[in-house]
Amino acid sequence: MNDTYTAIVHLRAIRDFDARPIASSDLEAVLEAARWTGSAKNRQDWCFIVVDDPGQKDRLCTAGDFTTPIANAPAAICLVEEPGGYEFDTGRLAQNIMLAADALGMASCPITLHRDGVAAEILGLPEGRRCRFAIAIGYPAPNAAPRRVGGRKPITELVHRNTYGS
């Protein structure tokens, strides 16, 4: 197996962050990797808002139900869907951000902003834009461990051939 495959199968969300700020070169590298994410018809119907102000992070936390990682991380990268954007592409974007962060020795955790209207107001989004997801990002705390919830289902429970149940 190659390094890319190994990185994919070992990637885990980490919710415990070191307090130190993210080096600008590391943040720029993660954002550059995000910029190169594929999208439907190469439309790139997204933009990013990096939230690193503690007060703004606290406000952003009110837009979701399980947002403690945002409060604990030095920054959050908010994934904004532009008009015509697809959630599938936003998911691809999130995964690239997490893989890039991991490659740079950083920790990350995807967050759902359940109240995207609240997120839009907090982030000052123009009409027609939506922010449903963010990635908490930073360096892992010395004691950080990925949350393991029983591993993965067996492949036989997940893969069907030609029709469901086959």
PDB file of C-alpha atoms in Angstrom:
ATOM      1  CA  MET A   1       0.000   0.000   0.000  1.00  0.00           C
ATOM      2  CA  ASN A   2       1.174   3.534  -0.654  1.00  0.00           C
ATOM      3  CA  ASP A   3       1.258   6.531   1.682  1.00  0.00           C
ATOM      4  CA  THR A   4      -1.969   8.013   0.292  1.00  0.00           C
ATOM      5  CA  TYR A   5      -3.943   4.846   0.925  1.00  0.00           C
ATOM      6  CA  THR A   6      -2.510   4.531   4.427  1.00  0.00           C
ATOM      7  CA  ALA A   7      -3.410   8.159   5.200  1.00  0.00           C
ATOM      8  CA  ILE A   8      -6.994   7.607   4.043  1.00  0.00           C
ATOM      9  CA  VAL A   9      -7.638   4.449   6.082  1.00  0.00           C
ATOM     10  CA  HIS A  10      -6.003   5.874   9.213  1.00  0.00           C
ATOM     11  CA  LEU A  11      -7.589   9.344   9.170  1.00  0.00           C
ATOM     12  CA  ARG A  12      -9.650  10.024  12.297  1.00  0.00           C
ATOM     13  CA  ALA A  13     -11.366  13.053  13.737  1.00  0.00           C
ATOM     14  CA  ILE A  14      -9.428  14.483  16.670  1.00  0.00           C
ATOM     15  CA  ARG A  15     -11.230  16.784  19.075  1.00  0.00           C
ATOM     16  CA  ASP A  16      -8.413  17.812  21.433  1.00  0.00           C
ATOM     17  CA  PHE A  17      -6.174  20.634  20.274  1.00  0.00           C
ATOM     18  CA  ASP A  18      -3.000  22.295  21.480  1.00  0.00           C
ATOM     19  CA  ALA A  19      -3.535  25.978  22.296  1.00  0.00           C
ATOM     20  CA  ARG A  20      -0.779  27.257  19.990  1.00  0.00           C
ATOM     21  CA  PRO A  21      -1.881  29.143  16.883  1.00  0.00           C
ATOM     22  CA  ILE A  22      -1.632  27.539  13.478  1.00  0.00           C
ATOM     23  CA  ALA A  23       1.476  28.507  11.522  1.00  0.00           C
ATOM     24  CA  SER A  24       0.419  30.620   8.562  1.00  0.00           C
ATOM     25  CA  SER A  25       2.377  28.342   6.191  1.00  0.00           C
ATOM     26  CA  ASP A  26       0.460  25.289   7.455  1.00  0.00           C
ATOM     27  CA  LEU A  27      -2.897  27.039   7.147  1.00  0.00           C
ATOM     28  CA  GLU A  28      -2.069  28.245   3.638  1.00  0.00           C
ATOM     29  CA  ALA A  29      -1.027  24.722   2.631  1.00  0.00           C
ATOM     30  CA  VAL A  30      -4.330  23.287   3.892  1.00  0.00           C
ATOM     31  CA  LEU A  31      -6.307  25.983   2.056  1.00  0.00           C
ATOM     32  CA  GLU A  32      -4.316  25.361  -1.117  1.00  0.00           C
ATOM     33  CA  ALA A  33      -5.144  21.643  -0.925  1.00  0.00           C
ATOM     34  CA  ALA A  34      -8.797  22.583  -0.440  1.00  0.00           C
ATOM     35  CA  ARG A  35      -8.663  24.874  -3.460  1.00  0.00           C
ATOM     36  CA  TRP A  36      -7.592  21.929  -5.614  1.00  0.00           C
ATOM     37  CA  THR A  37     -10.519  19.718  -4.579  1.00  0.00           C
ATOM     38  CA  GLY A  38     -12.493  18.405  -7.512  1.00  0.00           C
ATOM     39  CA  SER A  39     -16.071  19.541  -8.043  1.00  0.00           C
ATOM     40  CA  ALA A  40     -18.988  18.862 -10.377  1.00  0.00           C
ATOM     41  CA  LYS A  41     -18.141  20.318 -13.792  1.00  0.00           C
ATOM     42  CA  ASN A  42     -15.156  22.017 -12.096  1.00  0.00           C
ATOM     43  CA  ARG A  43     -17.498  24.789 -10.947  1.00  0.00           C
ATOM     44  CA  GLN A  44     -15.775  25.225  -7.576  1.00  0.00           C
ATOM     45  CA  ASP A  45     -18.981  26.610  -6.069  1.00  0.00           C
ATOM     46  CA  TRP A  46     -17.481  27.256  -2.656  1.00  0.00           C
ATOM     47  CA  CYS A  47     -15.405  29.597  -0.589  1.00  0.00           C
ATOM     48  CA  PHE A  48     -13.821  29.347   2.846  1.00  0.00           C
ATOM     49  CA  ILE A  49     -14.032  31.498   5.921  1.00  0.00           C
ATOM     50  CA  VAL A  50     -11.243  30.956   8.429  1.00  0.00           C
ATOM     51  CA  VAL A  51     -12.525  31.793  11.904  1.00  0.00           C
ATOM     52  CA  ASP A  52      -9.781  32.241  14.481  1.00  0.00           C
ATOM     53  CA  ASP A  53     -11.134  35.084  16.624  1.00  0.00           C
ATOM     54  CA  PRO A  54     -12.205  33.514  19.965  1.00  0.00           C
ATOM     55  CA  GLY A  55     -15.408  35.570  20.186  1.00  0.00           C
ATOM     56  CA  GLN A  56     -16.382  34.711  16.629  1.00  0.00           C
ATOM     57  CA  LYS A  57     -15.676  31.019  17.278  1.00  0.00           C
ATOM     58  CA  ASP A  58     -17.959  31.178  20.338  1.00  0.00           C
ATOM     59  CA  ARG A  59     -20.718  32.732  18.223  1.00  0.00           C
ATOM     60  CA  LEU A  60     -20.212  30.101  15.536  1.00  0.00           C
ATOM     61  CA  CYS A  61     -20.640  27.367  18.146  1.00  0.00           C
ATOM     62  CA  THR A  62     -24.258  28.475  18.626  1.00  0.00           C
ATOM     63  CA  ALA A  63     -25.019  27.365  15.053  1.00  0.00           C
ATOM     64  CA  GLY A  64     -24.579  23.661  15.841  1.00  0.00           C
ATOM     65  CA  ASP A  65     -25.310  21.083  18.508  1.00  0.00           C
ATOM     66  CA  PHE A  66     -21.910  19.410  18.894  1.00  0.00           C
ATOM     67  CA  THR A  67     -19.471  22.258  18.335  1.00  0.00           C
ATOM     68  CA  THR A  68     -17.074  21.915  21.278  1.00  0.00           C
ATOM     69  CA  PRO A  69     -14.169  21.089  18.922  1.00  0.00           C
ATOM     70  CA  ILE A  70     -14.563  24.548  17.326  1.00  0.00           C
ATOM     71  CA  ALA A  71     -14.329  26.175  20.755  1.00  0.00           C
ATOM     72  CA  ASN A  72     -11.238  24.099  21.580  1.00  0.00           C
ATOM     73  CA  ALA A  73      -9.408  24.519  18.259  1.00  0.00           C
ATOM     74  CA  PRO A  74      -7.271  27.503  17.295  1.00  0.00           C
ATOM     75  CA  ALA A  75      -9.375  27.885  14.128  1.00  0.00           C
ATOM     76  CA  ALA A  76     -12.306  26.608  12.145  1.00  0.00           C
ATOM     77  CA  ILE A  77     -12.552  26.548   8.389  1.00  0.00           C
ATOM     78  CA  CYS A  78     -16.146  27.227   7.396  1.00  0.00           C
ATOM     79  CA  LEU A  79     -17.158  25.675   4.088  1.00  0.00           C
ATOM     80  CA  VAL A  80     -19.481  28.014   2.241  1.00  0.00           C
ATOM     81  CA  GLU A  81     -21.582  26.705  -0.648  1.00  0.00           C
ATOM     82  CA  GLU A  82     -22.001  29.307  -3.337  1.00  0.00           C
ATOM     83  CA  PRO A  83     -25.257  29.388  -5.330  1.00  0.00           C
ATOM     84  CA  GLY A  84     -25.543  26.175  -7.328  1.00  0.00           C
ATOM     85  CA  GLY A  85     -23.121  24.307  -5.071  1.00  0.00           C
ATOM     86  CA  TYR A  86     -23.580  20.675  -4.087  1.00  0.00           C
ATOM     87  CA  GLU A  87     -23.229  19.104  -0.651  1.00  0.00           C
ATOM     88  CA  PHE A  88     -21.371  16.204  -2.277  1.00  0.00           C
ATOM     89  CA  ASP A  89     -18.657  18.628  -3.371  1.00  0.00           C
ATOM     90  CA  THR A  90     -18.590  20.158   0.108  1.00  0.00           C
ATOM     91  CA  GLY A  91     -17.995  16.685   1.534  1.00  0.00           C
ATOM     92  CA  ARG A  92     -15.100  16.188  -0.858  1.00  0.00           C
ATOM     93  CA  LEU A  93     -13.751  19.548   0.256  1.00  0.00           C
ATOM     94  CA  ALA A  94     -13.982  18.585   3.929  1.00  0.00           C
ATOM     95  CA  GLN A  95     -12.140  15.319   3.353  1.00  0.00           C
ATOM     96  CA  ASN A  96      -9.322  17.053   1.451  1.00  0.00           C
ATOM     97  CA  ILE A  97      -8.935  19.598   4.246  1.00  0.00           C
ATOM     98  CA  MET A  98      -8.738  16.833   6.833  1.00  0.00           C
ATOM     99  CA  LEU A  99      -6.245  14.782   4.818  1.00  0.00           C
ATOM    100  CA  ALA A 100      -4.057  17.826   4.143  1.00  0.00           C
ATOM    101  CA  ALA A 101      -4.112  18.792   7.815  1.00  0.00           C
ATOM    102  CA  ASP A 102      -3.152  15.253   8.807  1.00  0.00           C
ATOM    103  CA  ALA A 103      -0.266  15.248   6.308  1.00  0.00           C
ATOM    104  CA  LEU A 104       1.050  18.401   7.997  1.00  0.00           C
ATOM    105  CA  GLY A 105       0.844  16.892  11.501  1.00  0.00           C
ATOM    106  CA  MET A 106      -2.364  18.710  12.363  1.00  0.00           C
ATOM    107  CA  ALA A 107      -5.633  17.507  13.874  1.00  0.00           C
ATOM    108  CA  SER A 108      -9.088  18.178  12.504  1.00  0.00           C
ATOM    109  CA  CYS A 109     -12.713  17.416  13.214  1.00  0.00           C
ATOM    110  CA  PRO A 110     -15.712  17.911  10.898  1.00  0.00           C
ATOM    111  CA  ILE A 111     -18.605  19.831  12.425  1.00  0.00           C
ATOM    112  CA  THR A 112     -22.205  20.114  11.246  1.00  0.00           C
ATOM    113  CA  LEU A 113     -23.754  23.536  11.712  1.00  0.00           C
ATOM    114  CA  HIS A 114     -27.336  22.363  12.237  1.00  0.00           C
ATOM    115  CA  ARG A 115     -28.704  25.911  12.130  1.00  0.00           C
ATOM    116  CA  ASP A 116     -27.219  27.120   8.870  1.00  0.00           C
ATOM    117  CA  GLY A 117     -29.346  30.284   8.995  1.00  0.00           C
ATOM    118  CA  VAL A 118     -27.651  31.193  12.263  1.00  0.00           C
ATOM    119  CA  ALA A 119     -24.262  30.387  10.725  1.00  0.00           C
ATOM    120  CA  ALA A 120     -25.051  32.587   7.722  1.00  0.00           C
ATOM    121  CA  GLU A 121     -25.894  35.519   9.983  1.00  0.00           C
ATOM    122  CA  ILE A 122     -22.793  35.066  12.150  1.00  0.00           C
ATOM    123  CA  LEU A 123     -20.528  34.773   9.119  1.00  0.00           C
ATOM    124  CA  GLY A 124     -22.176  37.636   7.229  1.00  0.00           C
ATOM    125  CA  LEU A 125     -22.999  35.495   4.211  1.00  0.00           C
ATOM    126  CA  PRO A 126     -24.644  37.167   1.230  1.00  0.00           C
ATOM    127  CA  GLU A 127     -28.042  35.914   0.116  1.00  0.00           C
ATOM    128  CA  GLY A 128     -27.940  32.517  -1.575  1.00  0.00           C
ATOM    129  CA  ARG A 129     -24.845  31.254   0.256  1.00  0.00           C
ATOM    130  CA  ARG A 130     -24.974  28.503   2.857  1.00  0.00           C
ATOM    131  CA  CYS A 131     -22.574  27.243   5.503  1.00  0.00           C
ATOM    132  CA  ARG A 132     -23.669  23.881   6.861  1.00  0.00           C
ATOM    133  CA  PHE A 133     -20.226  22.471   7.689  1.00  0.00           C
ATOM    134  CA  ALA A 134     -16.970  23.558   9.274  1.00  0.00           C
ATOM    135  CA  ILE A 135     -13.686  21.863  10.095  1.00  0.00           C
ATOM    136  CA  ALA A 136     -12.119  22.489  13.498  1.00  0.00           C
ATOM    137  CA  ILE A 137      -8.368  22.542  12.922  1.00  0.00           C
ATOM    138  CA  GLY A 138      -5.145  22.895  14.873  1.00  0.00           C
ATOM    139  CA  TYR A 139      -2.257  20.902  16.234  1.00  0.00           C
ATOM    140  CA  PRO A 140      -3.212  17.901  18.352  1.00  0.00           C
ATOM    141  CA  ALA A 141      -2.991  18.241  22.114  1.00  0.00           C
ATOM    142  CA  PRO A 142      -0.195  16.120  23.600  1.00  0.00           C
ATOM    143  CA  ASN A 143      -2.782  13.701  25.012  1.00  0.00           C
ATOM    144  CA  ALA A 144      -5.072  13.792  21.958  1.00  0.00           C
ATOM    145  CA  ALA A 145      -6.356  10.490  20.763  1.00  0.00           C
ATOM    146  CA  PRO A 146      -8.741   9.755  17.953  1.00  0.00           C
ATOM    147  CA  ARG A 147     -12.196   8.776  19.097  1.00  0.00           C
ATOM    148  CA  ARG A 148     -12.705   5.147  18.236  1.00  0.00           C
ATOM    149  CA  VAL A 149     -16.272   3.962  18.189  1.00  0.00           C
ATOM    150  CA  GLY A 150     -15.939   0.254  17.576  1.00  0.00           C
ATOM    151  CA  GLY A 151     -13.973   0.298  14.336  1.00  0.00           C
ATOM    152  CA  ARG A 152     -15.744  -0.301  11.055  1.00  0.00           C
ATOM    153  CA  LYS A 153     -18.528  -2.576   9.885  1.00  0.00           C
ATOM    154  CA  PRO A 154     -17.384  -5.636   7.943  1.00  0.00           C
ATOM    155  CA  ILE A 155     -17.142  -5.032   4.200  1.00  0.00           C
ATOM    156  CA  THR A 156     -19.752  -7.771   3.666  1.00  0.00           C
ATOM    157  CA  GLU A 157     -22.349  -5.571   5.402  1.00  0.00           C
ATOM    158  CA  LEU A 158     -21.560  -2.585   3.210  1.00  0.00           C
ATOM    159  CA  VAL A 159     -21.048  -3.827  -0.326  1.00  0.00           C
ATOM    160  CA  HIS A 160     -23.879  -4.969  -2.568  1.00  0.00           C
ATOM    161  CA  ARG A 161     -23.498  -6.097  -6.182  1.00  0.00           C
ATOM    162  CA  ASN A 162     -25.866  -4.861  -8.876  1.00  0.00           C
ATOM    163  CA  THR A 163     -28.859  -4.586  -6.535  1.00  0.00           C
ATOM    164  CA  TYR A 164     -29.331  -3.927  -2.837  1.00  0.00           C
ATOM    165  CA  GLY A 165     -29.053  -7.151  -0.854  1.00  0.00           C
ATOM    166  CA  SER A 166     -27.059  -8.988  -3.489  1.00  0.00           C
TER     167      SER A 166
END
